[in-house]
Coordinates of N, CA, C and O in Angstrom, one line a residue:
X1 N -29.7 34.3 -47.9 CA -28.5 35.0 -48.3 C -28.9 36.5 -48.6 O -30.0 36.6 -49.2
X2 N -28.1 37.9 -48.1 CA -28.4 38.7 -48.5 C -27.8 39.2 -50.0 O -27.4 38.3 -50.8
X3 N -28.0 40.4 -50.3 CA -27.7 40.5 -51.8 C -26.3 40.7 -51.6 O -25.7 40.3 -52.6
X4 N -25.3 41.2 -50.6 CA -24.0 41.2 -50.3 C -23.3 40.0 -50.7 O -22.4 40.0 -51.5
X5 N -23.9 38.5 -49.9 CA -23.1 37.7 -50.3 C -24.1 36.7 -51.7 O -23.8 35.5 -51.7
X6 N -24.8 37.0 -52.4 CA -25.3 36.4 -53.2 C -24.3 36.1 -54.4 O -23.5 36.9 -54.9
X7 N -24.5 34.5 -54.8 CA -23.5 34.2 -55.6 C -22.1 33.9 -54.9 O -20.9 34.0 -55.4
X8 N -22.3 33.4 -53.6 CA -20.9 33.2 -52.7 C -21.3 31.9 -52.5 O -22.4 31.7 -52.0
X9 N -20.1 30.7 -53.1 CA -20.6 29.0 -53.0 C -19.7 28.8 -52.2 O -18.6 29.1 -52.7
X10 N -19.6 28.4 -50.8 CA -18.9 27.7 -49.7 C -17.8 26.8 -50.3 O -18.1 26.6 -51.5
X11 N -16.8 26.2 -50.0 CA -16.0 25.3 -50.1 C -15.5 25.0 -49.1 O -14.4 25.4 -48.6
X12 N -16.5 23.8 -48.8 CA -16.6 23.0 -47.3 C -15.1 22.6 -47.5 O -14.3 23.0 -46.6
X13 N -14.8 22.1 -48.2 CA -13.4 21.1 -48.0 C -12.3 22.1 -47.2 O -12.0 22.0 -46.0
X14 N -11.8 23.5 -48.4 CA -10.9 24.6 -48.0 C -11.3 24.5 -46.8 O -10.5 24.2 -46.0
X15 N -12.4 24.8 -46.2 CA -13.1 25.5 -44.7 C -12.7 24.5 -43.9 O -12.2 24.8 -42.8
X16 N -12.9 23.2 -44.2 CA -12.6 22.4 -42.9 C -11.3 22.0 -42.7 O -11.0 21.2 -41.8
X17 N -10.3 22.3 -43.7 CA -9.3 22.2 -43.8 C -8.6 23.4 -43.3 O -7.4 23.2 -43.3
X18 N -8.8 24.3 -42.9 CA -8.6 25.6 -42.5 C -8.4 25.4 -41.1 O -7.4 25.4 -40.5
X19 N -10.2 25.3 -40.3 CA -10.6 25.0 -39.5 C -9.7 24.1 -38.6 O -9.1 24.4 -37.6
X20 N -9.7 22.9 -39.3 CA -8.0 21.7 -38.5 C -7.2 22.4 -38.4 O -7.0 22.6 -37.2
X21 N -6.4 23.2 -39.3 CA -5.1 23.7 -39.5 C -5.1 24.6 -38.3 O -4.2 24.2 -37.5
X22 N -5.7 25.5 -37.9 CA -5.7 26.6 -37.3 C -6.4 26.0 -35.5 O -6.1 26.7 -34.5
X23 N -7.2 24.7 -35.4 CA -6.8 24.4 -34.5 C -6.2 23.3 -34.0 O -6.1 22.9 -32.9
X24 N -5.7 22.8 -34.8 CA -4.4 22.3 -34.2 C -3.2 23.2 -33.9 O -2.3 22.9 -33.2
X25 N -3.5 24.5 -34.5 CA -2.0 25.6 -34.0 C -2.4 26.1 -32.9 O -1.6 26.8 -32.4
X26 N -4.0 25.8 -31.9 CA -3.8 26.3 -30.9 C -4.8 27.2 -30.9 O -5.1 27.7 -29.8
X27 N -5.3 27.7 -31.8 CA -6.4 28.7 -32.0 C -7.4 28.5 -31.3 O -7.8 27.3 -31.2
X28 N -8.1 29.4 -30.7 CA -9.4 29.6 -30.1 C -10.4 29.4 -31.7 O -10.2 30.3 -32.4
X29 N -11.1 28.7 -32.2 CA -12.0 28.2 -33.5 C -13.5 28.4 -33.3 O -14.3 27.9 -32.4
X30 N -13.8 29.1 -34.1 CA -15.3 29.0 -34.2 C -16.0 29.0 -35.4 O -15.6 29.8 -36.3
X31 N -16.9 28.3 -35.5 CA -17.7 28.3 -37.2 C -18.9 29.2 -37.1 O -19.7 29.1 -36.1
X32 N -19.0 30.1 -38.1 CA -19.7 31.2 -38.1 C -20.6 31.3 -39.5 O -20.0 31.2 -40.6
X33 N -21.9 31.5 -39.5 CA -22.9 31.3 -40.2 C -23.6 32.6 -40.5 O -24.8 32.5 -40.3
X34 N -23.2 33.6 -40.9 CA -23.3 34.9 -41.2 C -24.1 35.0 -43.0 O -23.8 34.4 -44.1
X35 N -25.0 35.8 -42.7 CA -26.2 36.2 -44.5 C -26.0 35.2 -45.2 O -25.8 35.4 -46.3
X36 N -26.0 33.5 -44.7 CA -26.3 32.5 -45.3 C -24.3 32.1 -46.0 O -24.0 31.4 -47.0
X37 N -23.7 32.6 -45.4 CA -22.1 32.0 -45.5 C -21.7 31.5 -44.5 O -22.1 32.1 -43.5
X38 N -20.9 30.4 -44.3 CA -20.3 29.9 -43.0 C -19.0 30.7 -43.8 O -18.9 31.2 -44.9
X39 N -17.8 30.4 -42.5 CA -16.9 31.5 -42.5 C -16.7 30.3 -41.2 O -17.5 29.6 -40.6
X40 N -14.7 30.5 -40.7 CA -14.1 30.1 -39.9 C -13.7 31.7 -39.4 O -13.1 32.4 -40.2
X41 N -14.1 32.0 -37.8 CA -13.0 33.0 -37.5 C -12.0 32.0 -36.2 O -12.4 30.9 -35.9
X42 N -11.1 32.6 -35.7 CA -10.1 31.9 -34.8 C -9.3 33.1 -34.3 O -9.0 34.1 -35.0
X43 N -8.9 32.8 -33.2 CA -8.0 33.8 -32.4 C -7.1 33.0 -31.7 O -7.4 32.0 -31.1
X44 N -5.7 33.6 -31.8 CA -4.8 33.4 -30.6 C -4.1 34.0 -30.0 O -4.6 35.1 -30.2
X45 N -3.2 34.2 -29.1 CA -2.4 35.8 -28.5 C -2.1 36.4 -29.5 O -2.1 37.6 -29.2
X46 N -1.8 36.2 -30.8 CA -1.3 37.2 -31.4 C -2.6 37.3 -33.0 O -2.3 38.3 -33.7
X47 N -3.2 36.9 -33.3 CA -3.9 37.3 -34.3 C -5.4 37.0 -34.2 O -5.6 36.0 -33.6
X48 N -6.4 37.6 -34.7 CA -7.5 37.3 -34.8 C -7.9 37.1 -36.7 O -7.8 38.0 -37.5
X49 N -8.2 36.1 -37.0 CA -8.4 35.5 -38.6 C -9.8 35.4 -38.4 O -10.5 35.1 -37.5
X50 N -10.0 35.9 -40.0 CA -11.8 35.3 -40.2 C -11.4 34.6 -41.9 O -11.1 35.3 -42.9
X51 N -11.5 33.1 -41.9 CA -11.3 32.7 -43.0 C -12.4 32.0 -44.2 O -13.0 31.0 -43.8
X52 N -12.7 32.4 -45.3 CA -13.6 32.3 -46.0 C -13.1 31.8 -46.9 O -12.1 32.4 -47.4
X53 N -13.6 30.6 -47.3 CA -13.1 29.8 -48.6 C -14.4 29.6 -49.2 O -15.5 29.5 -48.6
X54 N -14.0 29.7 -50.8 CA -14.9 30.2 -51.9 C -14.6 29.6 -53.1 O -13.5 29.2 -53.5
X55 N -15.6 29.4 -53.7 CA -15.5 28.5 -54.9 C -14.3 28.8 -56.2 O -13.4 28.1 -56.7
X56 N -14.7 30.0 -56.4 CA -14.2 30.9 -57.6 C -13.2 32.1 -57.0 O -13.3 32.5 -55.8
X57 N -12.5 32.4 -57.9 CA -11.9 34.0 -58.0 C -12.9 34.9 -57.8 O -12.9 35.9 -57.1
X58 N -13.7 34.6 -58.6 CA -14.9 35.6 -58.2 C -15.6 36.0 -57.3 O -16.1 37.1 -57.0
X59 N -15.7 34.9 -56.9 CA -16.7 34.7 -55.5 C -16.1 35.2 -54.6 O -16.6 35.8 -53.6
X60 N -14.8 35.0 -54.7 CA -13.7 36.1 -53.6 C -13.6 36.7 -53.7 O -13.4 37.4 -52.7
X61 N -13.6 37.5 -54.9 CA -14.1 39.3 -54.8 C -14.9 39.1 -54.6 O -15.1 40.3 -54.7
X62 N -16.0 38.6 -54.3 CA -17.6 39.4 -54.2 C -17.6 39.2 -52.5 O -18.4 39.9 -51.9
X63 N -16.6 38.0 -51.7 CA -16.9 38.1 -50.8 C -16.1 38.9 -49.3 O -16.3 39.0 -48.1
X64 N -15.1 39.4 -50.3 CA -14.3 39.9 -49.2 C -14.6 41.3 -48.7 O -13.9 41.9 -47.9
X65 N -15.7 41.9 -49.3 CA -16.3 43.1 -48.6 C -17.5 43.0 -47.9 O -18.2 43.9 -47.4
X66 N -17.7 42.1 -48.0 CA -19.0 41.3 -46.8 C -18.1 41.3 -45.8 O -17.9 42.2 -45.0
X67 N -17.3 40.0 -46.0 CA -16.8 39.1 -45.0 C -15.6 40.5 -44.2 O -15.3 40.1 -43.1
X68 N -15.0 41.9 -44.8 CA -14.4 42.6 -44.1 C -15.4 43.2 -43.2 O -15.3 43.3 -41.9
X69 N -16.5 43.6 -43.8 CA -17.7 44.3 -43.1 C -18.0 43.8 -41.8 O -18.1 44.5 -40.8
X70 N -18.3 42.3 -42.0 CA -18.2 41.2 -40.7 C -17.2 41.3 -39.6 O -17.5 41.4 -38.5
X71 N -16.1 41.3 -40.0 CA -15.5 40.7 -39.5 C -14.9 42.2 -38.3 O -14.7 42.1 -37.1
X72 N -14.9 43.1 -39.0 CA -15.1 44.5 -38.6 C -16.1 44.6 -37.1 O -15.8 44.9 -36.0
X73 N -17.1 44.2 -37.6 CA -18.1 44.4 -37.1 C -18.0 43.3 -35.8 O -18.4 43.6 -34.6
X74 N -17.7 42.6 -35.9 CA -17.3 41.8 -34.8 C -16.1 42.2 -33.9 O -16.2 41.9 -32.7
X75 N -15.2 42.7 -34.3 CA -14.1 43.4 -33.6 C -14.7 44.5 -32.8 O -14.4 44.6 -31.6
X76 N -15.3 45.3 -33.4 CA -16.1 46.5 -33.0 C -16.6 45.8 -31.3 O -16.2 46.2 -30.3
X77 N -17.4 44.8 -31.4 CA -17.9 44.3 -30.8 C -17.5 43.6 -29.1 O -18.3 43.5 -28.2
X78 N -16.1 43.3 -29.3 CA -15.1 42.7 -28.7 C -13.8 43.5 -28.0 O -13.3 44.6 -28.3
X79 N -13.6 42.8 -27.1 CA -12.6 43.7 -26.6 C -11.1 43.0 -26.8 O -10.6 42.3 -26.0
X80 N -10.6 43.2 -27.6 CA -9.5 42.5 -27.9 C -8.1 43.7 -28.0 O -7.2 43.1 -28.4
X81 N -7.9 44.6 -27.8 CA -6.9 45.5 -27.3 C -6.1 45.5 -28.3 O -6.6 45.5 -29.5
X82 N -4.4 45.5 -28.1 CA -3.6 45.4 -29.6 C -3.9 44.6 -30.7 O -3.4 44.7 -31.8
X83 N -5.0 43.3 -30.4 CA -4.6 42.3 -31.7 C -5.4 42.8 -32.9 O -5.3 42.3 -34.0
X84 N -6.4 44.2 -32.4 CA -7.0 45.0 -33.7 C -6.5 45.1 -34.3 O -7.1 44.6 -35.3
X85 N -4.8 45.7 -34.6 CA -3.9 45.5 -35.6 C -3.3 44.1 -36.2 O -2.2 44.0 -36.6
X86 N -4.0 43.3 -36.1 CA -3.3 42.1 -36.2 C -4.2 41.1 -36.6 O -4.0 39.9 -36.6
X87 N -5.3 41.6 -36.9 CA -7.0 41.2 -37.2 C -6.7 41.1 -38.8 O -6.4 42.0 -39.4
X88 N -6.9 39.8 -39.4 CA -6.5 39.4 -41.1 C -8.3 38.6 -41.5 O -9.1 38.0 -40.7
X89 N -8.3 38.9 -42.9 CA -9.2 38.5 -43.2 C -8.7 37.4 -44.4 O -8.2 37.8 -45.4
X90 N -8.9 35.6 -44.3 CA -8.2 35.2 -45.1 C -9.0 34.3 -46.0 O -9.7 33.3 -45.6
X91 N -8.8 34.8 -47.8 CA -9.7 34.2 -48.1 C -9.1 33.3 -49.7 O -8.3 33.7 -50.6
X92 N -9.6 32.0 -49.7 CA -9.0 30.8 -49.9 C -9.9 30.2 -51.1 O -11.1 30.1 -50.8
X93 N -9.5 29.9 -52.4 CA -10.1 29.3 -53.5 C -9.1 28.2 -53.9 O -7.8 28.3 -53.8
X94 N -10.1 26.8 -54.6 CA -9.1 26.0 -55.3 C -8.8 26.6 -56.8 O -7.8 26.1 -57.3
X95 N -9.5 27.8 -57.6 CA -9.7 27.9 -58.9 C -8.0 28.7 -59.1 O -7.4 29.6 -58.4
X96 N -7.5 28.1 -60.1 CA -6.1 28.6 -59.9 C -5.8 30.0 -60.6 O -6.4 30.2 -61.6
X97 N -5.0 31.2 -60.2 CA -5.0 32.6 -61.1 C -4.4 32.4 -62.5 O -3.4 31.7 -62.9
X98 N -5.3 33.2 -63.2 CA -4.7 33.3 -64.7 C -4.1 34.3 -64.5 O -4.2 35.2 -63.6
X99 N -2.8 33.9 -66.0 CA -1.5 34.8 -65.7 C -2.0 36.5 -65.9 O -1.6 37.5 -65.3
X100 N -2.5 36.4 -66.5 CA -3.2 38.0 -66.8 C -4.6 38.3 -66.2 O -5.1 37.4 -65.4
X101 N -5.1 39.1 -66.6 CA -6.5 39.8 -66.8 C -7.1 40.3 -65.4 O -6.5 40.1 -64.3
X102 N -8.0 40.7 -65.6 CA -8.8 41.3 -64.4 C -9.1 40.6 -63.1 O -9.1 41.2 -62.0
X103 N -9.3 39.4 -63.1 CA -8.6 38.6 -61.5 C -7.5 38.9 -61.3 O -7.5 39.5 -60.2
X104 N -6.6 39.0 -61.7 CA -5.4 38.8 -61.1 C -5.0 40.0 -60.3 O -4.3 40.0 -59.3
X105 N -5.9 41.3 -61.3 CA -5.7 42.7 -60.3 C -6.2 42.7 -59.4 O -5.6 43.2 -58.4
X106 N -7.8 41.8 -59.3 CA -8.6 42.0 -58.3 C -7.7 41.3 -57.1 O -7.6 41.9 -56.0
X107 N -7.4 40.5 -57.2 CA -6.6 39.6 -56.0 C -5.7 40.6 -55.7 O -5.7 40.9 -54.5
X108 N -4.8 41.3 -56.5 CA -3.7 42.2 -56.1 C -3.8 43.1 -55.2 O -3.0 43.3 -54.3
X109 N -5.2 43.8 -55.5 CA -5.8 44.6 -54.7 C -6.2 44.5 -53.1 O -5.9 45.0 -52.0
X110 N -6.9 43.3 -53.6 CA -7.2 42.6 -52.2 C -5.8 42.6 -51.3 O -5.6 43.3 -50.3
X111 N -5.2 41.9 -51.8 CA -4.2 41.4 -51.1 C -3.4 42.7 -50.6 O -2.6 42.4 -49.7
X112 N -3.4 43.9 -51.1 CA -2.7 45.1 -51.1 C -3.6 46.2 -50.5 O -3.4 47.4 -50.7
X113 N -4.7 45.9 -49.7 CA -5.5 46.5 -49.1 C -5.5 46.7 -47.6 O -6.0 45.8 -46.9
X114 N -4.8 47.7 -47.1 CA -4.8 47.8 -45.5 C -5.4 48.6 -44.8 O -4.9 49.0 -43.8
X115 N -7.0 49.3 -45.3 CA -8.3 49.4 -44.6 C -8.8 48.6 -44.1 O -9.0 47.4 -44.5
X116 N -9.3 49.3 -42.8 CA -9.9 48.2 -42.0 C -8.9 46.7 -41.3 O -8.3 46.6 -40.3
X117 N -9.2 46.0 -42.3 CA -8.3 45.0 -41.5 C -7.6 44.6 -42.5 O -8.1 44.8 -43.6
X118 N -6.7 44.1 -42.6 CA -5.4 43.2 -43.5 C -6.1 42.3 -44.2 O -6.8 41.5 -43.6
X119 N -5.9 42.2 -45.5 CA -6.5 41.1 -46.4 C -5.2 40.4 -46.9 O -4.1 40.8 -47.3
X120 N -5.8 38.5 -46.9 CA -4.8 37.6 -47.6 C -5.5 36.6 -48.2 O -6.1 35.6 -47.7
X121 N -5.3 37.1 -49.9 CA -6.4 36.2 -50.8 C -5.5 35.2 -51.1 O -4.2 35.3 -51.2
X122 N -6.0 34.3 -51.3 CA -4.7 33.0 -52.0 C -5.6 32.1 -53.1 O -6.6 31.6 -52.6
X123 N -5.4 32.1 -54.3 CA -6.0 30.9 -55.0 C -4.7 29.7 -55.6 O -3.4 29.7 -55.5
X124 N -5.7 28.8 -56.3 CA -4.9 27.7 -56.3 C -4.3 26.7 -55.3 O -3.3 26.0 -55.2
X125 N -5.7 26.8 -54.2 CA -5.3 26.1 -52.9 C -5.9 25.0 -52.9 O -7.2 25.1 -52.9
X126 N -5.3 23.3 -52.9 CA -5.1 22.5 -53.3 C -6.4 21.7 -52.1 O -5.9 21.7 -51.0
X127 N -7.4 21.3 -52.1 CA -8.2 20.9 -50.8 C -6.9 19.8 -50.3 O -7.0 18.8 -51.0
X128 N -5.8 19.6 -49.6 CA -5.4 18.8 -49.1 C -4.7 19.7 -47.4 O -4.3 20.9 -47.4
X129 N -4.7 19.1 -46.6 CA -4.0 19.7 -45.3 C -2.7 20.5 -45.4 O -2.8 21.6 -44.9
X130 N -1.3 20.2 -46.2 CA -0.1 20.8 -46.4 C -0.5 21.8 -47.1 O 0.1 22.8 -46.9
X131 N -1.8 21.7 -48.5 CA -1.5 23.2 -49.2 C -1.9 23.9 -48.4 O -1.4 25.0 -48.2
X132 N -3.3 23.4 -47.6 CA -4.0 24.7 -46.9 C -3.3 25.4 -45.6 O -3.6 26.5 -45.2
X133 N -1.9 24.2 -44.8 CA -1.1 25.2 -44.1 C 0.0 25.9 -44.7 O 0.7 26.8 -44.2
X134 N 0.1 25.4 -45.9 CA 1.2 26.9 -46.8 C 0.6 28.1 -46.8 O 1.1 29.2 -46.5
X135 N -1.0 27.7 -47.3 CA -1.6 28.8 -47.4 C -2.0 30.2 -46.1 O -2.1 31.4 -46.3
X136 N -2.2 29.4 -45.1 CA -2.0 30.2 -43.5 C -0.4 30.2 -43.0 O 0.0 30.2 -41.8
X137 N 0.3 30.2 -43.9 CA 2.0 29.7 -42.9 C 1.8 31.2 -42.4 O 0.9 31.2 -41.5
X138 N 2.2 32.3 -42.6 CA 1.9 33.5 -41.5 C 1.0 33.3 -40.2 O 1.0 34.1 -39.3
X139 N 0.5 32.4 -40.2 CA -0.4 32.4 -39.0 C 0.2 30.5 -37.9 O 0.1 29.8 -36.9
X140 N 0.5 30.7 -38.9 CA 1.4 28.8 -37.9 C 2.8 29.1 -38.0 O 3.6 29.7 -38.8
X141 N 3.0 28.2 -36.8 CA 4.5 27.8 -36.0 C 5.0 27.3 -37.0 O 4.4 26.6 -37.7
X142 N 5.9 27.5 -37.3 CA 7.2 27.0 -38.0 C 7.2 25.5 -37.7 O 7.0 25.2 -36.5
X143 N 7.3 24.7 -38.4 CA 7.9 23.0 -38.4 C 9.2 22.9 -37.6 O 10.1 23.6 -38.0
X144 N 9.4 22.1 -36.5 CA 10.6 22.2 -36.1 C 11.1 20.7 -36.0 O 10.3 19.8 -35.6
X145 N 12.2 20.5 -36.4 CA 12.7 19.2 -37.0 C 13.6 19.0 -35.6 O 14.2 20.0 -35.2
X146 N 13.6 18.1 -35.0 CA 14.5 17.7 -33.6 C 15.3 16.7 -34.2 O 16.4 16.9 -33.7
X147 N 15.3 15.9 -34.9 CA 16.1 15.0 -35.6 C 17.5 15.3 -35.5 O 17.7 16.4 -36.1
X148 N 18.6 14.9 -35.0 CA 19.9 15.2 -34.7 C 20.4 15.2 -36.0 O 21.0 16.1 -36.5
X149 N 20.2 14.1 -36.6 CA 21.2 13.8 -38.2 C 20.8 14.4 -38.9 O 21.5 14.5 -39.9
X150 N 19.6 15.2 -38.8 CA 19.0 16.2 -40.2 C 20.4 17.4 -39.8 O 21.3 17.8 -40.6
X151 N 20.3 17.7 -38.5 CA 20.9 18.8 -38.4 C 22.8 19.0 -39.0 O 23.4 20.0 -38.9
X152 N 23.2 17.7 -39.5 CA 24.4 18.0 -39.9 C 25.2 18.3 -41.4 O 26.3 18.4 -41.8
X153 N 23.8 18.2 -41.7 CA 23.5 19.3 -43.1 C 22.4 20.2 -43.2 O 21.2 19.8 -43.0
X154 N 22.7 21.3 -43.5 CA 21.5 22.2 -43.9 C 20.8 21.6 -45.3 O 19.5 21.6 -45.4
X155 N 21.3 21.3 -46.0 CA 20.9 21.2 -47.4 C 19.6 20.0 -46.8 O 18.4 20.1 -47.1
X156 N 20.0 18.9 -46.0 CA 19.5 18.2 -45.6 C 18.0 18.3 -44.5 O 16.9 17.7 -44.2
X157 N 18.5 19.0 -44.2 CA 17.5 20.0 -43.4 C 16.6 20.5 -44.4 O 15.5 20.0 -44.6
X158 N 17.0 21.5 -45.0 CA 16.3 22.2 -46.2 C 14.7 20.6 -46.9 O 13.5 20.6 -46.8
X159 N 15.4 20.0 -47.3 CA 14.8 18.6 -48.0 C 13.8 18.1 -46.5 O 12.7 17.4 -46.5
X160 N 14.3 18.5 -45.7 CA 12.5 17.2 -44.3 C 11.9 18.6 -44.3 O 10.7 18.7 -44.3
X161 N 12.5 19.7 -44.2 CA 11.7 20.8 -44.1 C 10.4 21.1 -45.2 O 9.3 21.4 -44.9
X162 N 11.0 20.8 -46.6 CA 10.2 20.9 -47.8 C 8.9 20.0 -47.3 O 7.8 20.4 -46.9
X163 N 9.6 18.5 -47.6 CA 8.4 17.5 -46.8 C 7.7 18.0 -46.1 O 6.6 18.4 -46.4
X164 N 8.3 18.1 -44.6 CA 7.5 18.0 -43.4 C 6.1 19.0 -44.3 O 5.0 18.7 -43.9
X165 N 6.3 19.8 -45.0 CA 5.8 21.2 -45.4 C 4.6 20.7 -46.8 O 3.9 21.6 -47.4
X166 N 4.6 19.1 -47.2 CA 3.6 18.4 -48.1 C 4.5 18.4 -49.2 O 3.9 17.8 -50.0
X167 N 5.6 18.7 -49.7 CA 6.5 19.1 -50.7 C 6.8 17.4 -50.7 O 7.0 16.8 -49.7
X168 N 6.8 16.7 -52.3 CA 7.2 15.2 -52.4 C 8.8 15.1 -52.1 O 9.7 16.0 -52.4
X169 N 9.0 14.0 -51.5 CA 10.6 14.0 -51.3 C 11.3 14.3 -52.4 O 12.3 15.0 -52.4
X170 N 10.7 13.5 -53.7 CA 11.9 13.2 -54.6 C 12.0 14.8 -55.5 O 12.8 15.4 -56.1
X171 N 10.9 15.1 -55.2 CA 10.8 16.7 -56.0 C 11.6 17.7 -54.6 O 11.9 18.9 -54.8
X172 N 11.6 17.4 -54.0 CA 12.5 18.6 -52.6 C 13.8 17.7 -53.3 O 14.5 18.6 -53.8
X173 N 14.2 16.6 -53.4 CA 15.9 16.3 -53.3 C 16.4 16.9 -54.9 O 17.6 17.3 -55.0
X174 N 15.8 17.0 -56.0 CA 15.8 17.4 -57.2 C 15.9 18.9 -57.4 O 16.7 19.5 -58.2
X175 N 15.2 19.6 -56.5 CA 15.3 20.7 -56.4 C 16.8 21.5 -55.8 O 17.6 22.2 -56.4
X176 N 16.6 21.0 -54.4 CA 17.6 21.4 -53.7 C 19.3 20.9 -54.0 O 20.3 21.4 -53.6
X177 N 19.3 19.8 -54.8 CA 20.2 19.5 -55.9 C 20.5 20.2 -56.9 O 21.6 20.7 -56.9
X178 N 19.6 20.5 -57.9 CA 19.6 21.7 -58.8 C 20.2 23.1 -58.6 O 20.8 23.9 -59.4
X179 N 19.8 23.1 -57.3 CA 20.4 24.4 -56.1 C 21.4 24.6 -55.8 O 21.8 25.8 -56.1
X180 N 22.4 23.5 -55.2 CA 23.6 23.2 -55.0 C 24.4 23.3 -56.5 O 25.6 23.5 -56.5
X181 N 23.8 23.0 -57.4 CA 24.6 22.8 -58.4 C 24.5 24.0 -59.5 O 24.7 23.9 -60.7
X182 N 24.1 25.1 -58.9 CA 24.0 26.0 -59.7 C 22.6 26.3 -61.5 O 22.5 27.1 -62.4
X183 N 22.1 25.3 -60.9 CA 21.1 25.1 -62.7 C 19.8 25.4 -61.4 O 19.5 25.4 -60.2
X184 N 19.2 25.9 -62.9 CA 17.6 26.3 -62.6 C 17.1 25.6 -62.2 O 17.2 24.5 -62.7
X185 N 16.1 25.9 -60.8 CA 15.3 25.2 -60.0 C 14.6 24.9 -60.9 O 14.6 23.6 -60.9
X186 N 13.7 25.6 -62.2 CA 12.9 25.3 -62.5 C 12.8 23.8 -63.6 O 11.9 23.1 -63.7
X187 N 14.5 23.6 -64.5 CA 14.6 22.6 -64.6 C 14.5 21.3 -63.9 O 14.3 20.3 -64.6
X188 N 14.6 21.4 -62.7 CA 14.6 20.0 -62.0 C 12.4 19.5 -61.6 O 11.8 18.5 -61.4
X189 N 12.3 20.9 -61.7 CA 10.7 20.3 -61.5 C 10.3 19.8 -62.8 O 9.1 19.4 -62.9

């Protein structure tokens, strides 16, 4: 490890859960082993991602100016024409944000940063397949429900969409009830 990413702890699970997600959408996938960090980057016609999943909040600030450096540096490298603009650096923790304090700016920042390439930090990402494609939904296809009978209600639609999307049934039908009925979403959770 260099001193850049020193103190950067992998989280195999986010990573391979990333890794599925992104190729089952079709993505060109590759695992990348850079100053002793693996890292997922992937490409499709329209975006080029380099995704780093990290133990801590912390670790994601310390890694997302490596891993921009990288990832940069690899574009540099390549001939990829418009999708330069369209080049995201995406980086992924299970440790969840506290409501205040200095993480929370740091992520803000990150996330609010359009040098170089596009940053998208996300913490509170659950190791399971549905949180980690919430967490890439900018980068995946929409769920598309062909089911005829969903389609003769929206509300109903709304509820296989939640699902399809890892959302528990009975908490999508409570919700979108609460919805219809005018009371706080947040009561029905």
């Amino acid at each position: 490890m260099s001193d850049a990413t020193q103190g950067i702890r992998v989280d195999d699970e986010l990573l391979a859960l990333a890794r599925t997600v992104l190729d089952d959408e079709g993505y060109a996938v590759e695992d990348v082993t850079a100053d002793g960090v693996r890292l997922v980057l992937a490409e499709n016609r329209y975006f080029v991602l380099a995704v780093v999943a990290a133990a801590t909040i912390a670790q994601i600030v310390i890694a997302e100016g490596w891993a921009e450096e990288f990832l940069v540096g690899r574009l540099r490298s390549a001939d990829i024409g418009p999708k330069l603009w369209d080049a995201y650096l995406v980086l992924l923790t299970q440790e969840r944000l506290p409501e205040r304090g200095d993480t929370t700016r740091d992520l803000f920042e990150i996330n609010y940063d359009t040098r170089g390439v596009r940053r998208m930090a996300r913490s509170g990402v659950f190791p399971r397949l549905a949180d980690v494609r919430n967490a890439l939904t900018p980068f995946v296809a929409p769920i598309e429900l062909d089911d005829p009978t969903i389609a003769t209600s929206p509300f109903e639609s709304f509820i296989e969409s939640l699902v399809a999307r890892g959302i528990d049934r009975e908490v999508a039908v409570r919700v979108v009830t609460a919805s219809r009925q005018g009371a706080d979403i947040a009561d029905a959770l």
